[in-house]
């Protein structure tokens, strides 16, 4: 869920429940650890729901 938040919605930081300590991750930290290429499709119609 981090990729859609950072890449699709432009998040600056996230708190992930996937990490044992629920650490907050910023965009720079996420970009350093990206290892799997991900493509988002069909997000545009729902951007208004996120205020974008």
PDB file of C-alpha atoms in Angstrom:
ATOM      1  CA  UNK A   1       0.000   0.000   0.000  1.00  0.00           C
ATOM      2  CA  UNK A   2       2.958   2.346   0.189  1.00  0.00           C
ATOM      3  CA  UNK A   3       3.405   2.613  -3.565  1.00  0.00           C
ATOM      4  CA  UNK A   4      -0.148   3.885  -4.245  1.00  0.00           C
ATOM      5  CA  UNK A   5       0.175   6.375  -1.386  1.00  0.00           C
ATOM      6  CA  UNK A   6       3.556   7.792  -2.414  1.00  0.00           C
ATOM      7  CA  UNK A   7       3.420   7.463  -6.196  1.00  0.00           C
ATOM      8  CA  UNK A   8      -0.302   7.705  -6.870  1.00  0.00           C
ATOM      9  CA  UNK A   9      -1.445  10.146  -4.204  1.00  0.00           C
ATOM     10  CA  UNK A  10       1.752  12.120  -3.610  1.00  0.00           C
ATOM     11  CA  UNK A  11       2.078  11.299   0.096  1.00  0.00           C
ATOM     12  CA  UNK A  12       5.072  12.835   1.878  1.00  0.00           C
ATOM     13  CA  UNK A  13       5.110  10.262   4.695  1.00  0.00           C
ATOM     14  CA  UNK A  14       3.198   7.171   5.807  1.00  0.00           C
ATOM     15  CA  UNK A  15       2.788   5.083   8.917  1.00  0.00           C
ATOM     16  CA  UNK A  16       2.722   1.424   7.956  1.00  0.00           C
ATOM     17  CA  UNK A  17       1.022  -1.283   9.971  1.00  0.00           C
ATOM     18  CA  UNK A  18       3.266  -3.771   8.168  1.00  0.00           C
ATOM     19  CA  UNK A  19       6.257  -2.752  10.249  1.00  0.00           C
ATOM     20  CA  UNK A  20       6.598  -4.178  13.739  1.00  0.00           C
ATOM     21  CA  UNK A  21       7.048  -0.762  15.342  1.00  0.00           C
ATOM     22  CA  UNK A  22       4.622   1.078  12.998  1.00  0.00           C
ATOM     23  CA  UNK A  23       7.530   3.300  11.983  1.00  0.00           C
ATOM     24  CA  UNK A  24       6.826   6.396   9.964  1.00  0.00           C
ATOM     25  CA  UNK A  25       8.406   6.296   6.533  1.00  0.00           C
ATOM     26  CA  UNK A  26       9.042   9.378   4.445  1.00  0.00           C
ATOM     27  CA  UNK A  27       9.153   9.492   0.649  1.00  0.00           C
ATOM     28  CA  UNK A  28      12.974   9.552   0.492  1.00  0.00           C
ATOM     29  CA  UNK A  29      13.242   6.482   2.735  1.00  0.00           C
ATOM     30  CA  UNK A  30      10.661   4.641   0.653  1.00  0.00           C
ATOM     31  CA  UNK A  31      12.432   5.451  -2.603  1.00  0.00           C
ATOM     32  CA  UNK A  32      15.728   4.056  -1.273  1.00  0.00           C
ATOM     33  CA  UNK A  33      14.103   0.700  -0.442  1.00  0.00           C
ATOM     34  CA  UNK A  34      11.935   0.243  -3.541  1.00  0.00           C
ATOM     35  CA  UNK A  35      12.930  -3.087  -5.061  1.00  0.00           C
ATOM     36  CA  UNK A  36       9.899  -4.238  -7.040  1.00  0.00           C
ATOM     37  CA  UNK A  37       8.618  -2.279 -10.040  1.00  0.00           C
ATOM     38  CA  UNK A  38       4.932  -1.409  -9.609  1.00  0.00           C
ATOM     39  CA  UNK A  39       2.504   0.165 -12.079  1.00  0.00           C
ATOM     40  CA  UNK A  40      -0.727   1.885 -11.076  1.00  0.00           C
ATOM     41  CA  UNK A  41      -3.696   1.771 -13.447  1.00  0.00           C
ATOM     42  CA  UNK A  42      -7.152   3.284 -13.073  1.00  0.00           C
ATOM     43  CA  UNK A  43      -6.396   5.565 -10.108  1.00  0.00           C
ATOM     44  CA  UNK A  44      -7.361   8.807 -11.857  1.00  0.00           C
ATOM     45  CA  UNK A  45     -11.170   8.441 -11.505  1.00  0.00           C
ATOM     46  CA  UNK A  46     -10.869   8.145  -7.719  1.00  0.00           C
ATOM     47  CA  UNK A  47      -8.415  11.005  -7.063  1.00  0.00           C
ATOM     48  CA  UNK A  48     -11.287  13.350  -6.160  1.00  0.00           C
ATOM     49  CA  UNK A  49     -12.154  11.040  -3.252  1.00  0.00           C
ATOM     50  CA  UNK A  50      -8.740  11.886  -1.812  1.00  0.00           C
ATOM     51  CA  UNK A  51      -9.128  15.602  -2.425  1.00  0.00           C
ATOM     52  CA  UNK A  52      -6.744  15.597  -5.384  1.00  0.00           C
TER      53      UNK A  52
END
